[in-house]
CSV table of C-alpha atoms in Angstrom, one decimal:
chain,number,residue,atom,x,y,z
A,24,ASN,CA,15.2,8.9,-5.1
A,25,MET,CA,12.3,7.7,-2.2
A,26,SER,CA,12.6,4.1,-2.0
A,27,LYS,CA,8.8,2.5,-3.3
A,28,ILE,CA,6.8,1.2,-0.9
A,29,GLY,CA,4.4,-2.2,-1.5
A,30,PHE,CA,1.0,-3.1,1.0
A,31,ILE,CA,-0.2,-6.5,0.6
A,32,GLY,CA,-3.6,-5.4,2.0
A,33,VAL,CA,-4.6,-1.8,3.2
A,34,GLY,CA,-7.6,-2.9,5.7
A,35,ASN,CA,-7.6,-1.1,9.4
A,36,MET,CA,-4.4,-2.3,10.3
A,37,GLY,CA,-2.7,-1.6,6.8
A,38,GLY,CA,-4.7,1.9,5.7
A,39,SER,CA,-3.8,3.0,9.2
A,40,ILE,CA,-0.2,2.7,8.3
A,41,VAL,CA,-0.2,4.2,4.8
A,42,SER,CA,-2.3,6.8,5.8
A,43,GLY,CA,0.2,8.0,8.5
A,44,MET,CA,3.2,7.4,6.2
A,45,ILE,CA,1.8,9.8,3.7
A,46,ILE,CA,-0.1,12.2,5.6
A,47,ARG,CA,2.4,12.3,9.1
A,48,GLY,CA,5.7,10.7,7.8
A,49,GLY,CA,6.4,12.7,4.4
A,50,VAL,CA,5.8,9.7,2.1
A,51,ASN,CA,4.8,10.5,-1.4
A,52,SER,CA,1.9,8.4,-2.7
A,53,ASP,CA,3.5,8.1,-5.7
A,54,ASP,CA,5.6,5.7,-4.2
A,55,VAL,CA,3.3,3.5,-2.5
A,56,TYR,CA,1.8,0.6,-4.3
A,57,VAL,CA,-1.4,-1.5,-2.9
A,58,THR,CA,-3.1,-4.6,-2.9
A,59,ASP,CA,-6.9,-5.3,-1.9
A,60,PRO,CA,-9.6,-6.4,-3.2
A,61,ARG,CA,-11.5,-4.0,-1.2
A,62,VAL,CA,-9.5,-1.0,-0.6
A,63,ALA,CA,-11.5,1.9,0.9
A,64,ASP,CA,-12.2,5.5,-0.3
A,65,ASP,CA,-10.2,7.5,1.8
A,66,ILE,CA,-7.2,5.5,1.2
A,67,LYS,CA,-7.9,5.8,-2.8
A,68,ALA,CA,-7.9,9.8,-2.1
A,69,LEU,CA,-4.5,9.7,-0.4
A,70,GLY,CA,-4.0,9.3,-4.4
A,71,VAL,CA,-1.8,5.6,-4.0
A,72,ASN,CA,-1.2,3.3,-6.4
A,73,VAL,CA,-4.0,1.1,-7.0
A,74,CYS,CA,-2.9,-2.2,-8.7
A,75,GLU,CA,-2.6,-5.8,-8.8
A,76,LEU,CA,-0.3,-7.9,-6.5
A,77,GLU,CA,2.0,-8.6,-9.4
A,78,ASP,CA,2.3,-5.2,-10.3
A,79,THR,CA,2.7,-4.0,-6.6
A,80,VAL,CA,5.7,-6.8,-6.5
A,81,ARG,CA,7.0,-5.4,-9.4
A,82,ASN,CA,7.2,-1.7,-8.5
A,83,SER,CA,8.1,-1.9,-5.2
A,84,ASP,CA,11.6,-2.2,-3.1
A,85,TYR,CA,9.7,-3.1,0.2
A,86,ILE,CA,6.7,-5.0,1.0
A,87,LEU,CA,4.7,-4.8,4.4
A,88,SER,CA,2.2,-7.4,4.4
A,89,THR,CA,-0.8,-6.3,6.3
A,90,VAL,CA,-3.3,-8.9,6.2
A,91,LYS,CA,-4.4,-10.8,9.2
A,92,PRO,CA,-2.9,-14.3,9.3
A,93,ASN,CA,-6.3,-16.3,8.2
A,94,SER,CA,-6.2,-14.7,5.6
A,95,LEU,CA,-3.2,-16.6,4.5
């Protein structure tokens, strides 16, 4: 059973990590949760779970914060 991975922020950096994990890394898109006010269409097309922050945190075993430091 694969661990669930959550991303807070999927801009350039977070989006690259998400797409790389799914396309090249063998991670199932059902195991990825993302939270961002603006999720790019190419990330949505991967089939990830786009959620509110509380759902991403609740459903994920690991959380990666991939937002710019000045956005915190």
